[in-house]
Coordinates of C-alpha atoms and ligand atoms in Angstrom, one line a residue:
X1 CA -21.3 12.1 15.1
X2 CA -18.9 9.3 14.2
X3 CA -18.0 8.9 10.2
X4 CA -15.3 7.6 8.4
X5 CA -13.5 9.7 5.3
X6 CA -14.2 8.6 2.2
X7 CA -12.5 11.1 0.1
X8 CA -10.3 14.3 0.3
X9 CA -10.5 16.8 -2.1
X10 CA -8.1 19.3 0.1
X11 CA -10.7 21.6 1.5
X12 CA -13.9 19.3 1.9
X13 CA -14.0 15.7 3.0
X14 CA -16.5 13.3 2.3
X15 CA -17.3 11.7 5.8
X16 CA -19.7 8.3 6.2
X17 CA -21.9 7.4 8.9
X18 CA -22.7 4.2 9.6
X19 CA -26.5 4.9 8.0
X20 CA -24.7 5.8 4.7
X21 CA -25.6 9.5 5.1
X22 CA -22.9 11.6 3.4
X23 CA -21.3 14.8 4.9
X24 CA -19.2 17.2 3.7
X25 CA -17.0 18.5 6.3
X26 CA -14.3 21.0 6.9
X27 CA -11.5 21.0 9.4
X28 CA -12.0 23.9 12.5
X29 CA -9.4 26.0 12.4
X30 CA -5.8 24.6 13.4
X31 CA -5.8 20.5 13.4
X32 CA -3.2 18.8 15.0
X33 CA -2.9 15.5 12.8
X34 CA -2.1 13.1 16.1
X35 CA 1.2 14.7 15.9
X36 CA 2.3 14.1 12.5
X37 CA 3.8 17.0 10.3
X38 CA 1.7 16.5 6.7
X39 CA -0.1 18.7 4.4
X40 CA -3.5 16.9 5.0
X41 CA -3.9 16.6 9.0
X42 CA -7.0 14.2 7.5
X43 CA -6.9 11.1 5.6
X44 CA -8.8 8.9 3.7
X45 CA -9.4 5.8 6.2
X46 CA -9.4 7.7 8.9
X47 CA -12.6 7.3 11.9
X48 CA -13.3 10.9 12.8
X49 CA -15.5 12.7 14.8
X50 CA -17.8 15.7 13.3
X51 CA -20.3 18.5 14.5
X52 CA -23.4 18.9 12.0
X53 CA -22.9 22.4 11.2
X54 CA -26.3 22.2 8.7
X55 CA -28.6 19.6 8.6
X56 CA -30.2 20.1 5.7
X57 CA -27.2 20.4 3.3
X58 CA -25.4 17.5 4.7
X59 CA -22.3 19.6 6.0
X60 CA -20.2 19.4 8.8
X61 CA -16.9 20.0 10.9
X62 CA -14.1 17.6 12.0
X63 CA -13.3 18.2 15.7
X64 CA -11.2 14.9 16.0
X65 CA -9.3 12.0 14.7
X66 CA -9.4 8.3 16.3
X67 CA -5.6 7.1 16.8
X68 CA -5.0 4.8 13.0
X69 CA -3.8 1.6 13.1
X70 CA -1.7 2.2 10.5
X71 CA -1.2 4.5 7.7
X72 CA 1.2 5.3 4.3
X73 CA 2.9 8.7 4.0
X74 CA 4.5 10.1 1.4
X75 CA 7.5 12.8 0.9
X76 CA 6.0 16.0 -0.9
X77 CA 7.0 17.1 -4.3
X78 CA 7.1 20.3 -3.6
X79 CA 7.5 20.7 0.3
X80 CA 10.8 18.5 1.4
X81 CA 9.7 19.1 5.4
X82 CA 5.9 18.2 4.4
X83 CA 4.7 15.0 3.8
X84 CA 1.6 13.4 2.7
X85 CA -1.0 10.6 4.3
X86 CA -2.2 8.7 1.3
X87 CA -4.4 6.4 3.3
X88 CA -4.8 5.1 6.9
X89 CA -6.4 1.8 8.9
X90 CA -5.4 -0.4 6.0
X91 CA -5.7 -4.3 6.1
X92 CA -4.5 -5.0 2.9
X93 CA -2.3 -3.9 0.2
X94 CA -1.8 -6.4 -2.5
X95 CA 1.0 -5.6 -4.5
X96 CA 0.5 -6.7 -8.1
X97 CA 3.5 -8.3 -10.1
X98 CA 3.6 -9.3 -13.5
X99 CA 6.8 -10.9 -15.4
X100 CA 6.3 -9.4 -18.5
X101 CA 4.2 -6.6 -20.2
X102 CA 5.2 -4.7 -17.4
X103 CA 8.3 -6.2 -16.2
X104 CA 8.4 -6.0 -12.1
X105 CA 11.8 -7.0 -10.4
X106 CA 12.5 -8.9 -7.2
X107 CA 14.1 -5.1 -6.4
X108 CA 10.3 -3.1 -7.1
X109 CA 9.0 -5.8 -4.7
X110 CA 11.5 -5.8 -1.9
X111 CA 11.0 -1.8 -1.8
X112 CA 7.5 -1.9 -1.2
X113 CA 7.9 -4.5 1.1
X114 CA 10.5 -2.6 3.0
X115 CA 7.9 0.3 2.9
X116 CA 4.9 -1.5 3.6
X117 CA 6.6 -3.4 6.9
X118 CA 7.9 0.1 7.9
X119 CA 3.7 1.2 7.8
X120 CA 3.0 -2.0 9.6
X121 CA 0.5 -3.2 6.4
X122 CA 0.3 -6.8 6.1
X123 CA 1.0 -7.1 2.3
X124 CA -0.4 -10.0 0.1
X125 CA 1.5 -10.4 -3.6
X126 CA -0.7 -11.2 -6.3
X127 CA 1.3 -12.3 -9.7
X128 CA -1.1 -11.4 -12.2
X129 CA -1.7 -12.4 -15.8
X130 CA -1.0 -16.2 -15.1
X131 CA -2.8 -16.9 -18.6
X132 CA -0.5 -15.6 -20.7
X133 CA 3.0 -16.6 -19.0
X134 CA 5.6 -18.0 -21.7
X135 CA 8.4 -20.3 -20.4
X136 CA 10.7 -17.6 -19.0
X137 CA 7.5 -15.9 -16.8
X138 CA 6.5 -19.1 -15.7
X139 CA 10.0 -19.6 -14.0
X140 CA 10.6 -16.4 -13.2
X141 CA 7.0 -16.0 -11.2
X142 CA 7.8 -19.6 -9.5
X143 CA 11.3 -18.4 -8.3
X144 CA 9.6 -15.3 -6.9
X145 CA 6.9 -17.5 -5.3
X146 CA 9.2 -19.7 -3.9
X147 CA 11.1 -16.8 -2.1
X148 CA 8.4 -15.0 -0.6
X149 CA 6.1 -17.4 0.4
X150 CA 9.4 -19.3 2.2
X151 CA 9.6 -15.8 4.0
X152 CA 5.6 -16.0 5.2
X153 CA 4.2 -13.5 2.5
X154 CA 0.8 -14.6 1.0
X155 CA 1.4 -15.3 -2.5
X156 CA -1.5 -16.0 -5.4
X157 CA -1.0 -16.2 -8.7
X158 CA -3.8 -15.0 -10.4
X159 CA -5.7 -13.9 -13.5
X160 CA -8.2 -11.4 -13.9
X161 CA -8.9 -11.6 -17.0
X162 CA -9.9 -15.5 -16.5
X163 CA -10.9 -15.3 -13.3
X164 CA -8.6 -17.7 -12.0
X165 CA -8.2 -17.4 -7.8
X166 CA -10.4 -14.2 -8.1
X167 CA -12.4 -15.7 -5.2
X168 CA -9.4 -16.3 -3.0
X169 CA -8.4 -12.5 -3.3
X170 CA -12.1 -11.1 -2.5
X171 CA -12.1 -13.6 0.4
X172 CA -9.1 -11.8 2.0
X173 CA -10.8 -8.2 1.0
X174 CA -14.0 -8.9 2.4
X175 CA -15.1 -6.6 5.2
X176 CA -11.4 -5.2 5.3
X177 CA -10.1 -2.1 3.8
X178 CA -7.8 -2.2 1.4
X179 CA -5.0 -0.9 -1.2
X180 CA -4.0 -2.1 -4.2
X181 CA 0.1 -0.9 -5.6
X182 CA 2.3 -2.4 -8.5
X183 CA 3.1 -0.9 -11.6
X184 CA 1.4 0.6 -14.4
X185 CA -0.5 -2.2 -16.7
X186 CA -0.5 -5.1 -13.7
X187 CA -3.9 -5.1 -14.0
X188 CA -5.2 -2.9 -10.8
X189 CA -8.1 -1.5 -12.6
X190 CA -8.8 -4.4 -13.9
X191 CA -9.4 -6.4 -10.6
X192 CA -11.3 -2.9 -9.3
X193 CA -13.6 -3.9 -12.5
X194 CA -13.9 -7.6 -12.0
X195 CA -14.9 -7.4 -8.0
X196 CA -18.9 -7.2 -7.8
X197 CA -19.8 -3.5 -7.5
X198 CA -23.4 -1.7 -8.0
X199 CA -21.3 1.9 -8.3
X200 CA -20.2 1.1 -12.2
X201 CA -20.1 5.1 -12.2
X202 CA -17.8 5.1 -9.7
X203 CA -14.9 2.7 -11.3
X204 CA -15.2 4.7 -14.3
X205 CA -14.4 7.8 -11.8
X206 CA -11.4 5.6 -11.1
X207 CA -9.9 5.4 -14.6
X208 CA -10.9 8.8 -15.1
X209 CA -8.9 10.1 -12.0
X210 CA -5.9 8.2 -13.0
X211 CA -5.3 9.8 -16.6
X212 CA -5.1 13.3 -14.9
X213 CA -1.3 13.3 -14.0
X214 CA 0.5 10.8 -11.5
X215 CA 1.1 13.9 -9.1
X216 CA -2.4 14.3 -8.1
X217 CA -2.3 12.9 -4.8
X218 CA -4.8 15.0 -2.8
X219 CA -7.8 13.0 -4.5
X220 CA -7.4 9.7 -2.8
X221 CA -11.1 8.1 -2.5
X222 CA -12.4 5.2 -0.4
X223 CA -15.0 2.5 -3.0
X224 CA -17.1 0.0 -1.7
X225 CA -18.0 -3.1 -3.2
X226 CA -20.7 -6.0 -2.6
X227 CA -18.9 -8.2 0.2
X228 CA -18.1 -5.1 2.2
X229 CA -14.4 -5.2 0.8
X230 CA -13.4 -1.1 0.9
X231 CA -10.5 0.0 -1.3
X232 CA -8.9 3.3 -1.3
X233 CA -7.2 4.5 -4.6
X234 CA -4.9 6.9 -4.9
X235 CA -2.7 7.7 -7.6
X236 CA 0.1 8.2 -5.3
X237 CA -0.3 5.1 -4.2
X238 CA 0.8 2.8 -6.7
X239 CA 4.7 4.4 -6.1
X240 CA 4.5 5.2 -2.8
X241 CA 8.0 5.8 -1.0
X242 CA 10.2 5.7 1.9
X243 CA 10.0 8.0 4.9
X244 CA 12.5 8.6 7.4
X245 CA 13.8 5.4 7.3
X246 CA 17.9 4.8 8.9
X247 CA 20.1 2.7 6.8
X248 CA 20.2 0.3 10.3
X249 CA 16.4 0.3 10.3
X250 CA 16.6 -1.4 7.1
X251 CA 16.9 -4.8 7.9
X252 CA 14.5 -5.1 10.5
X253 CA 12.2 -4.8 7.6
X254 CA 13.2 -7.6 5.5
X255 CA 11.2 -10.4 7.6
X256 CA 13.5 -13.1 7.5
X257 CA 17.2 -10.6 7.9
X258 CA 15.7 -9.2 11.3
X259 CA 15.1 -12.8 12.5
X260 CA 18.4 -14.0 11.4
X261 CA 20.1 -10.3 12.8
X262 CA 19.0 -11.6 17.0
X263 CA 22.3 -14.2 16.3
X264 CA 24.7 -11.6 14.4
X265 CA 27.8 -10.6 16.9
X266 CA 27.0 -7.0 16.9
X267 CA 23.6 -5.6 17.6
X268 CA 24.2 -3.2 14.9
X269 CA 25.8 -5.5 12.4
X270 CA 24.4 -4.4 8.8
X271 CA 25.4 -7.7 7.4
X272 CA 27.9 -6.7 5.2
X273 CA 31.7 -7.4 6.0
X274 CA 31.1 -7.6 10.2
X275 CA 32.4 -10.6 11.9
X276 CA 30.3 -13.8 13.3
X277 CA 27.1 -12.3 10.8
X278 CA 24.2 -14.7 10.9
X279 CA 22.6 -13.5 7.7
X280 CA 25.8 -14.2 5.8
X281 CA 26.7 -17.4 7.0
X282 CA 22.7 -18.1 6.0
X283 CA 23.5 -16.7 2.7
X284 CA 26.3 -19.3 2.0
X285 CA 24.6 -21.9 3.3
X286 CA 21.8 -21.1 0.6
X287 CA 18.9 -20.1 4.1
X288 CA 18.0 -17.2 3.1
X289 CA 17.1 -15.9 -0.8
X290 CA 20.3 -14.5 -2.6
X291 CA 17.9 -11.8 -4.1
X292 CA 16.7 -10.4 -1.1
X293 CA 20.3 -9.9 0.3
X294 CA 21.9 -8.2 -3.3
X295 CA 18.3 -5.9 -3.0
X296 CA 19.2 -5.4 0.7
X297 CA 22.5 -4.3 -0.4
X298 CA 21.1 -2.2 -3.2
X299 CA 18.5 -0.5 -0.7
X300 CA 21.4 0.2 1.9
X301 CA 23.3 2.0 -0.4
X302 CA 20.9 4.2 -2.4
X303 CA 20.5 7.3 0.0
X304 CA 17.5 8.7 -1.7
X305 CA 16.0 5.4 -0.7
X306 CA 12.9 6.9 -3.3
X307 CA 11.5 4.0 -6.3
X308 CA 9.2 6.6 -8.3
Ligands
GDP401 P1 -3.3 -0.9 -14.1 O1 -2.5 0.1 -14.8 O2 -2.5 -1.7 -13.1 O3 -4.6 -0.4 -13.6 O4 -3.6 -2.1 -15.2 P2 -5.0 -2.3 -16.0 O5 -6.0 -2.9 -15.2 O6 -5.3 -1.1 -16.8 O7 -4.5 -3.5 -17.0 C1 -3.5 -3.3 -18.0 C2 -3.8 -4.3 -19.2 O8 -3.6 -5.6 -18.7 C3 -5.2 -4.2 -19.7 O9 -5.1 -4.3 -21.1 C4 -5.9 -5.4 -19.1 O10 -6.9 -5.9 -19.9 C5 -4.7 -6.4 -19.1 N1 -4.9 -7.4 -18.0 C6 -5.3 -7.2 -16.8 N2 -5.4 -8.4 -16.1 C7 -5.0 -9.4 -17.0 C8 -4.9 -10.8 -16.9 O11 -5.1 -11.5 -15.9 N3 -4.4 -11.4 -18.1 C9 -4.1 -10.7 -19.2 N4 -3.7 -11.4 -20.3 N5 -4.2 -9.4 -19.3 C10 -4.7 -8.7 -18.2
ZN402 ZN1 24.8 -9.5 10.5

């Protein structure tokens, strides 16, 4: 049988078939996790194949994953070798930003960026709360706007409470599978709420799930909603981290510095002080955003390269 993981609890996943018949399945024995050291060798998002073990109870066993397109991983507290898959096959992540009431900077964005071009997870930015922006947000959002839309990120600004462009964001989530990140108070549960669902139990699950303790990261769950849009939360999620990533890897992440990188004199030029570097000389000639280079800077020199 072919399903797709819904949820992990750490000894049972909830797998899906395509006729909506649940199973709960274990793992057999030692699972190789398509090579990847991690506590959970199965994640939420992932296509895998299962034996019925009993009909009648709905239970199963996992005998194989399908290769993911993509997936996020995350450093474990406890284990610094181990680390965790939060979610795979992602289409989405919208990263929510708000000016104010919570504050998000031009750095918070340009790290999950960084991480979510390192997963290969095409990222839209939604800039929440447009209806109650004051002078100073209202610049401060355009600004932001300005300098990632000019770099080809999908920008919307958005309100959830009003509604406004709500239709725009479920027209990107329809029949994809995706995740939502950004801090605390942007409004994430909200939008969960506001997109059409017939499992109101379930979104209250959400809420519920969230309150127990950011650390909880073994109970990431997939949710469906009424325009076949999937999203999987997980509270690990919404701070998700850096993994293995080289200090001259770093630029090859920030869209518009790898671009500009092909013209820099040395191959490995890190765009500080080298000679002949193209993303300097676009920096003085005002080409490329002033923000993304002093967060480049700031990235490149933080060694835990960790935004919790
Ligand atoms: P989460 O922590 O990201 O899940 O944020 P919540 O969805 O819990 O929202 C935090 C607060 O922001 C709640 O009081 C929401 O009612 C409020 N909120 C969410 N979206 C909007 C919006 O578009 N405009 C305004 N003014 N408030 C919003
Ligand atoms: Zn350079």
């Amino acid at each position: 049988m072919k399903g797709l993981v819904y949820k992990s609890t750490g000894n049972w996943y909830d797998v899906h078939t395509d006729s909506h018949e649940v199973y709960k399945c274990s793992i057999k024995g030692k699972f190789r996790s398509l090579g990847i050291k991690s506590t959970n060798p199965v994640a939420v998002g992932d296509y895998v194949f299962f034996e019925i073990t009993d009909e009648k109870e709905q239970r199963g066993v996992i005998t194989k994953i399908e290769p993911r397109n993509n997936y996020i991983i995350r450093k474990s507290v406890n284990l610094s070798k181990q680390s965790h898959i939060l979610a795979s096959n992602i289409d989405y992540c919208f990263l929510f930003v708000t000016p104010s009431n919570p504050s998000t900077s031009s750095l918070f964005i340009d790290r999950v960026l960084l991480s979510t071009e390192s997963f290969g997870i095409d990222t839209i930015i939604l800039f929440n709360k447009i209806d109650s922006y004051d002078k100073d947000d209202t610049d401060y959002i355009e600004k932001l706007y300005k300098t990632y839309t000019s770099i080809g990120y999908q920008c919307l600004k958005i309100s959830v409470k009003q509604k406004t462009n709500i239709e725009k964001v479920k027209k990107f989530m329809e029949n994809n599978v995706s995740v939502f990140t950004g801090h605390s108070g942007v409004g994430k549960s909200s939008m969960m709420n506001a997109l059409d669902s017939n499992l109101n139990l379930k979104t209250s699950e959400i809420s519920k799930q969230n309150e127990q303790g950011q650390h909880t990261t073994t109970f990431a769950e997939m949710f469906d909603f009424n325009n076949g849009a999937k999203v999987i939360d997980s509270p690990g999620i919404k701070g998700f981290g850096l993994i293995d990533i080289e200090k001259n890897e770093i630029g090859g992440y920030f869209v518009e510095i790898a671009k500009l990188s092909t013209h820099c004199k040395f191959n490995n030029c890190l765009h500080l002080n080298e000679p002949n570097c193209a993303v300097k000389s676009a920096l003085e000639a005002n080409d490329i955003s002033e923000s993304r280079y002093v967060n480049y800077l700031s990235i490149l020199n933080d060694d835990e390269n960790n935004f919790r």
